[in-house]
Backbone as JSON, one array per atom type, in Angstrom:
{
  "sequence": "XXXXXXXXXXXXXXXXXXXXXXXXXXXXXXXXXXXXXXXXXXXXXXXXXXXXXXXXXXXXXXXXXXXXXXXXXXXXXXXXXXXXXXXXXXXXXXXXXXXXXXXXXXXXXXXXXXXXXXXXXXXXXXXXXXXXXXXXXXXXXXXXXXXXX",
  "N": [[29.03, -4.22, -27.5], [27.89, -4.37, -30.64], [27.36, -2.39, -33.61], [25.65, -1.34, -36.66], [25.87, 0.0, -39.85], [24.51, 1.74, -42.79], [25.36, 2.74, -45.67], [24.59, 2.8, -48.6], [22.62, 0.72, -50.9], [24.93, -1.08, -51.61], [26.93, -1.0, -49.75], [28.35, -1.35, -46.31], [28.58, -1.13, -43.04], [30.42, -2.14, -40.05], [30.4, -1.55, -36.6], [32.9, -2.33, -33.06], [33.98, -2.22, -29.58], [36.52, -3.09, -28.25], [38.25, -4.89, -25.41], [40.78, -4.46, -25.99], [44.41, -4.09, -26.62], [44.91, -1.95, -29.28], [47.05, -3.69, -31.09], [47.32, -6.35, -30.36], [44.21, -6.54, -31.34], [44.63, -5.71, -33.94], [46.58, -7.79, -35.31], [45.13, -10.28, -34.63], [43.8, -10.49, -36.91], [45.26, -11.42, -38.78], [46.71, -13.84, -37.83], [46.34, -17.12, -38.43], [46.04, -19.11, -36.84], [44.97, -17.6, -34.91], [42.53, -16.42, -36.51], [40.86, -18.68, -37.08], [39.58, -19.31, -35.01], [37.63, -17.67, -34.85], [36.4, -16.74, -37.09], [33.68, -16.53, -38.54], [30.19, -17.5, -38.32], [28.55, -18.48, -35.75], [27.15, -21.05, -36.3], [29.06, -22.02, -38.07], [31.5, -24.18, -39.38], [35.72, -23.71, -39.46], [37.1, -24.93, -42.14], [39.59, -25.28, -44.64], [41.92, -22.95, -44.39], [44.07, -20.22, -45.51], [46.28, -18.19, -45.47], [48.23, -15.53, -46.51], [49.4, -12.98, -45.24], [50.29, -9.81, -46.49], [50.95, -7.49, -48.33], [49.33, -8.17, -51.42], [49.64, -10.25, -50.76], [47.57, -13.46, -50.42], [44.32, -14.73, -49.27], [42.39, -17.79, -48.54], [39.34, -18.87, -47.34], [37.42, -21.89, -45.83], [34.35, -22.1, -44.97], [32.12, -24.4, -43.86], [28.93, -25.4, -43.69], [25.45, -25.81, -42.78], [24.63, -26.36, -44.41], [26.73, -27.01, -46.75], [30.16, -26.33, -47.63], [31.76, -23.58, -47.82], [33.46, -21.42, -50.16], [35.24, -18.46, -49.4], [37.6, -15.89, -51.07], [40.25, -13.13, -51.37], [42.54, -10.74, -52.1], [45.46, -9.27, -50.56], [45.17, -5.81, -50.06], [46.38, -3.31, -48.83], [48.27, -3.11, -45.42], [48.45, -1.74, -43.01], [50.3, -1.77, -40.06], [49.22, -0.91, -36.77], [47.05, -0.36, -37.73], [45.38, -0.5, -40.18], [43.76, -2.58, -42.72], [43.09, -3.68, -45.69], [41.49, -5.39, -48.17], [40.39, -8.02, -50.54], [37.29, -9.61, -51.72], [35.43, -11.81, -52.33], [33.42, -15.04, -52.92], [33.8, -18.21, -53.57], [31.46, -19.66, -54.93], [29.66, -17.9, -56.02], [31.2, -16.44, -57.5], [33.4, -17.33, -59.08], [35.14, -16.62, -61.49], [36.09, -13.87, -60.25], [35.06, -11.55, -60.95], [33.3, -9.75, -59.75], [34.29, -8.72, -57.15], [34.22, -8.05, -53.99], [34.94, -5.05, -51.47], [36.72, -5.19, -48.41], [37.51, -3.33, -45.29], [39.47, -2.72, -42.7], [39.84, -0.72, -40.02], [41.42, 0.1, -37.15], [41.41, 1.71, -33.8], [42.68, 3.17, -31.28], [41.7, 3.71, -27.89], [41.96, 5.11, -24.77], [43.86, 2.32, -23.98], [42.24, 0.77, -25.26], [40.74, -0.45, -27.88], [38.41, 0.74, -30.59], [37.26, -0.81, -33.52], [36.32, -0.59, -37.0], [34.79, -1.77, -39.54], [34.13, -1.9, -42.55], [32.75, -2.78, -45.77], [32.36, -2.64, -48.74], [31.17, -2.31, -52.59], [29.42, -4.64, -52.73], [26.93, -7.3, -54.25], [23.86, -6.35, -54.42], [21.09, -5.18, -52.23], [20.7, -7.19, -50.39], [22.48, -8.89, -50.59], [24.41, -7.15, -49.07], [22.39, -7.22, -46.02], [22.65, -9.9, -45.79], [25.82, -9.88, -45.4], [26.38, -8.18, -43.28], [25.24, -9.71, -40.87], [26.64, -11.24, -40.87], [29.38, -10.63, -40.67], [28.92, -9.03, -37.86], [28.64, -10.99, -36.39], [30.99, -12.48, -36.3], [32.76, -10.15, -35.36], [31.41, -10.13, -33.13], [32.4, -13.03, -32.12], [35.38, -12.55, -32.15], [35.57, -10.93, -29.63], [35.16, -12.81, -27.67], [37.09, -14.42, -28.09], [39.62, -12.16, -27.87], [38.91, -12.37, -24.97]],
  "CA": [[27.92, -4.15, -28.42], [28.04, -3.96, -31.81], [26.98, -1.24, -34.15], [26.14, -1.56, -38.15], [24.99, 1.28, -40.69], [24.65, 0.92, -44.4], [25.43, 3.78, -46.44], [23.67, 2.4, -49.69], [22.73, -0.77, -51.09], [25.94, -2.01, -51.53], [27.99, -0.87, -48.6], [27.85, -1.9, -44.77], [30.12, -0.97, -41.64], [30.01, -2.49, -38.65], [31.92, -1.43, -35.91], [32.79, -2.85, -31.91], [34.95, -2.04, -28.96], [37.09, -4.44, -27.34], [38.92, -4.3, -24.02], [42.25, -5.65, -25.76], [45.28, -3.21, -26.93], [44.75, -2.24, -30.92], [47.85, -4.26, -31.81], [46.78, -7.27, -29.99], [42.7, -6.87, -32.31], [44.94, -5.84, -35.13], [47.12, -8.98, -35.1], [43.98, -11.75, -34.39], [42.93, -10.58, -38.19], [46.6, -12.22, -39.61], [46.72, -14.95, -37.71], [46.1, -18.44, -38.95], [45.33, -19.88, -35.71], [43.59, -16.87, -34.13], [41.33, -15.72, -37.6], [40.1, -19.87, -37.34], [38.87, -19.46, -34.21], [36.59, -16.09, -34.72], [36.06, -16.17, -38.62], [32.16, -17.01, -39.13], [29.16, -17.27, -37.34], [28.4, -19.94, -34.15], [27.16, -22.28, -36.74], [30.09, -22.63, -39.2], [33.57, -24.44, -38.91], [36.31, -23.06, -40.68], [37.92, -25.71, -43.08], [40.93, -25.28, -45.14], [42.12, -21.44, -44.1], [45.2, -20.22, -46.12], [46.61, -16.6, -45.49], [49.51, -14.75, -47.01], [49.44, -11.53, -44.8], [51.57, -9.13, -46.91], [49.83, -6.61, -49.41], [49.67, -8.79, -52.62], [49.23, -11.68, -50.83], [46.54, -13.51, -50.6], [43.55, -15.6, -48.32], [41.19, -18.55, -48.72], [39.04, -19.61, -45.93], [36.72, -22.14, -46.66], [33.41, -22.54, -43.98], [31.88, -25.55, -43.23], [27.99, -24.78, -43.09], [24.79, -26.88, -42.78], [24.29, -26.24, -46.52], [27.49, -27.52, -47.36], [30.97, -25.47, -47.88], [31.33, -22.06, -49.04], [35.03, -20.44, -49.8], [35.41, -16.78, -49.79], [39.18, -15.73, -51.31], [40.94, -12.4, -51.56], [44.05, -10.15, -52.11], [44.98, -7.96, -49.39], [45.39, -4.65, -51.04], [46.91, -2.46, -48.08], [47.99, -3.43, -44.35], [49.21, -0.39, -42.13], [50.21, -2.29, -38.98], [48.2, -1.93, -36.21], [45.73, 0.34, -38.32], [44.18, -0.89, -41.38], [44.36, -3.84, -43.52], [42.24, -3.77, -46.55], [41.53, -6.85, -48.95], [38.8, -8.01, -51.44], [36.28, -10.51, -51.25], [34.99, -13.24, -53.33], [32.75, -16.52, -52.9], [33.82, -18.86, -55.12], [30.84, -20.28, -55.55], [29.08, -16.81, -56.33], [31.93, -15.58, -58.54], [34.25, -17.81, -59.38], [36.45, -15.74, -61.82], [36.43, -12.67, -59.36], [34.03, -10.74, -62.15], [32.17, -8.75, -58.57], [34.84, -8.91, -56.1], [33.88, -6.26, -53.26], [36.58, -4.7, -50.86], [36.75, -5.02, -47.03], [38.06, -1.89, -44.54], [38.86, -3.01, -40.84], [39.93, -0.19, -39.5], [41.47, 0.07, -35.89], [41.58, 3.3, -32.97], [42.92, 3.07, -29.74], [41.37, 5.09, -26.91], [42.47, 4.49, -23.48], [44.29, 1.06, -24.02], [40.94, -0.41, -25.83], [40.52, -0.71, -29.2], [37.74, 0.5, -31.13], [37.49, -1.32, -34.79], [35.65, -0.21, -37.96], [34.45, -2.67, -40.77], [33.39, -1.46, -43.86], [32.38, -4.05, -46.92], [31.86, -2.04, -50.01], [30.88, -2.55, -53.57], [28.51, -5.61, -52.54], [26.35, -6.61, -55.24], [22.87, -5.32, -53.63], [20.72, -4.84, -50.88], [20.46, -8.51, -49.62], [23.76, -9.28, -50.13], [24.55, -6.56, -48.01], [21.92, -7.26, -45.41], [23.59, -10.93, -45.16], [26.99, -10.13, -44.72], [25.82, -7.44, -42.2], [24.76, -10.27, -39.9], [28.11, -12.17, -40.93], [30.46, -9.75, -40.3], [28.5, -8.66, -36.74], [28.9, -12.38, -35.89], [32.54, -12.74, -36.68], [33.14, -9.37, -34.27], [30.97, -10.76, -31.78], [33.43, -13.81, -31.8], [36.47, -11.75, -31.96], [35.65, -10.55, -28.41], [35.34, -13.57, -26.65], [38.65, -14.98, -28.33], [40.5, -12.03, -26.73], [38.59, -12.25, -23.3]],
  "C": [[28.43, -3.8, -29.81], [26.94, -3.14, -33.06], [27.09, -1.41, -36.03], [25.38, -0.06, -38.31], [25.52, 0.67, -41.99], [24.43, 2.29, -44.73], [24.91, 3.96, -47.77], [23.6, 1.23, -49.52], [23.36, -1.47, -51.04], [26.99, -1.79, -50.7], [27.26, -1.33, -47.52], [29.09, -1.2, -43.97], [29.03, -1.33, -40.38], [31.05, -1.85, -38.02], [31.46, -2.28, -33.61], [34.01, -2.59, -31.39], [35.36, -3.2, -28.43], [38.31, -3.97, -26.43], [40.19, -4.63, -24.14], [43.32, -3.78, -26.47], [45.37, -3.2, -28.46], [45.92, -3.09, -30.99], [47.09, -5.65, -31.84], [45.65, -7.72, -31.23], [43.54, -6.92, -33.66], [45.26, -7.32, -35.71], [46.22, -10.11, -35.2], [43.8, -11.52, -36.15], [44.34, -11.46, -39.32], [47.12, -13.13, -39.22], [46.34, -16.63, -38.09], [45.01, -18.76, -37.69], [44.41, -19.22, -35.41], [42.15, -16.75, -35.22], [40.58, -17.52, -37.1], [39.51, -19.8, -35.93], [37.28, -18.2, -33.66], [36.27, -16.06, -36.0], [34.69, -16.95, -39.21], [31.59, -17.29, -38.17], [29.44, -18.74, -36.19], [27.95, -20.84, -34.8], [28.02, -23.12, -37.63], [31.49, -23.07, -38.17], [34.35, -24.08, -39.94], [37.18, -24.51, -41.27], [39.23, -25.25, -43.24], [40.49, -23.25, -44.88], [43.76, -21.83, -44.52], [45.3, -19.0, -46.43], [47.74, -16.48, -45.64], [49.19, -13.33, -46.64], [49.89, -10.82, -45.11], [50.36, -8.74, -48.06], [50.49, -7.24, -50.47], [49.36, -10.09, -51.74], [47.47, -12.33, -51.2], [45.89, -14.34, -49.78], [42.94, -16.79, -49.02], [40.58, -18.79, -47.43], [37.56, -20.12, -46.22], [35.66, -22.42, -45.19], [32.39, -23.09, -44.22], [30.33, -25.16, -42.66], [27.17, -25.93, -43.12], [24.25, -27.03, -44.08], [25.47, -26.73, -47.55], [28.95, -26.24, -47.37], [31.36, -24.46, -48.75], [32.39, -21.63, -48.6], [34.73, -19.24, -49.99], [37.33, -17.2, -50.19], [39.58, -14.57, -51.75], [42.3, -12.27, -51.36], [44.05, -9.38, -50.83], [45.69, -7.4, -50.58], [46.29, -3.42, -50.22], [46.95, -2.58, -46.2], [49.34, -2.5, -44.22], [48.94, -1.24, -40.48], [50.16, -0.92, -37.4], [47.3, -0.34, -36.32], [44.91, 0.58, -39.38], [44.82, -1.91, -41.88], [42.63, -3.74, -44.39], [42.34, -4.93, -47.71], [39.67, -7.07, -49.67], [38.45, -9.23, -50.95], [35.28, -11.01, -52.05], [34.79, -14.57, -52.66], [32.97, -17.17, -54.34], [32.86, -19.61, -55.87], [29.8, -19.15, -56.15], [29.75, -16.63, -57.68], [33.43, -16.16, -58.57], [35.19, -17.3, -60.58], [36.16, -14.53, -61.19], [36.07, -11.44, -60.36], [33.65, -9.2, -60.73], [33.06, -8.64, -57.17], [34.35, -7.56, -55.6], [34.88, -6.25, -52.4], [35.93, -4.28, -49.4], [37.87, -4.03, -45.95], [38.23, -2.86, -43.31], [39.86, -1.52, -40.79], [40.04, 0.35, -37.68], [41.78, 1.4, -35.2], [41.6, 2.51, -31.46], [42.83, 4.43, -29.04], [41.3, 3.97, -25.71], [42.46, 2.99, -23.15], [42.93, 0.0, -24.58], [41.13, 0.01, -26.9], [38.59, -0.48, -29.87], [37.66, -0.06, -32.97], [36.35, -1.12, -35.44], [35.76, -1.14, -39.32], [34.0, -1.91, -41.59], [33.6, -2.31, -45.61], [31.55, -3.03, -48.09], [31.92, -2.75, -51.48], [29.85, -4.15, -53.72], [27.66, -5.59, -53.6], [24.72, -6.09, -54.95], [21.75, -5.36, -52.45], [20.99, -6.21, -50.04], [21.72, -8.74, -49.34], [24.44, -8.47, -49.22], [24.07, -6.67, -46.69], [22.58, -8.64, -44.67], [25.09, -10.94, -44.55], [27.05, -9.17, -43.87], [25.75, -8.62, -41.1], [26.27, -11.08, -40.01], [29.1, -11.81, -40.25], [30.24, -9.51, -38.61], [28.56, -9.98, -36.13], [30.68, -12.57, -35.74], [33.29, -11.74, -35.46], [32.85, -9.51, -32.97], [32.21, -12.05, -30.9], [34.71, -13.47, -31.27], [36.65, -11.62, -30.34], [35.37, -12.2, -27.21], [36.9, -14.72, -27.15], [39.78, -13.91, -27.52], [39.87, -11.77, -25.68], [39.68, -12.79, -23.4]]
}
């Protein structure tokens, strides 16, 4: 099951357990292959996906909706293997010079060989946009878990 709270308007955390070994959950989030098979809801496909896992690098991943394609693209800013990886977050069609970028937390804890993981999406710009990528994000974790069944 998965679990959100919103701490103001412009924050969110989700969080969800999974029955896999934190390295394992850590790992799916820097994968190429694995992130394209868990990264957006049950109605999107992921397009062009292009990750540089290394603090300073950087992502694109572009998804494939019934409205047409919408990139997100960040930096990562800090990855502590296999217990955080932090990175920003930009739609390029929102904010195409990266004016409002907001900054994504995952956060991983291992208790007895499971993994619980902590999202947190701050500086969003306000309530809605929070409320949407609330359902985004809780989709994406939902996925997560049936990629590592």
């Amino acid at each position: 099951m998965t679990n959100s709270t919103t701490d103001a308007d412009t924050t969110l955390r989700v969080s969800r357990s999974y029955g896999a070994p934190r390295e394992r959950v850590f790992n799916a989030w820097l994968n190429a292959e694995t992130l394209r098979r868990f990264f957006g809801p049950k109605d999107v496909t992921i397009g062009e996906l292009e990750i540089d896992p290394r603090v300073g690098g950087s992502y694109k991943v572009v998804m494939n909706t019934a409205d047409g394609p919408w990139a997100v693209r960040g930096t990562y800013l800090d990855i502590r293997k296999p217990e955080r990886i932090v990175f920003t977050w930009a739609w390029d069609e929102d904010d195409p010079a990266l004016v409002n970028e907001s900054q994504v937390t995952l956060e991983f804890f291992e208790r007895d060989g499971k993994t619980d993981l902590v999202l947190t999406h701050e500086r969003l710009r306000n309530a809605e946009s929070r409320d949407g990528h609330t359902d985004g994000w809780t989709a994406i974790l939902e996925n997560l878990d049936e990629v590592l069944a």
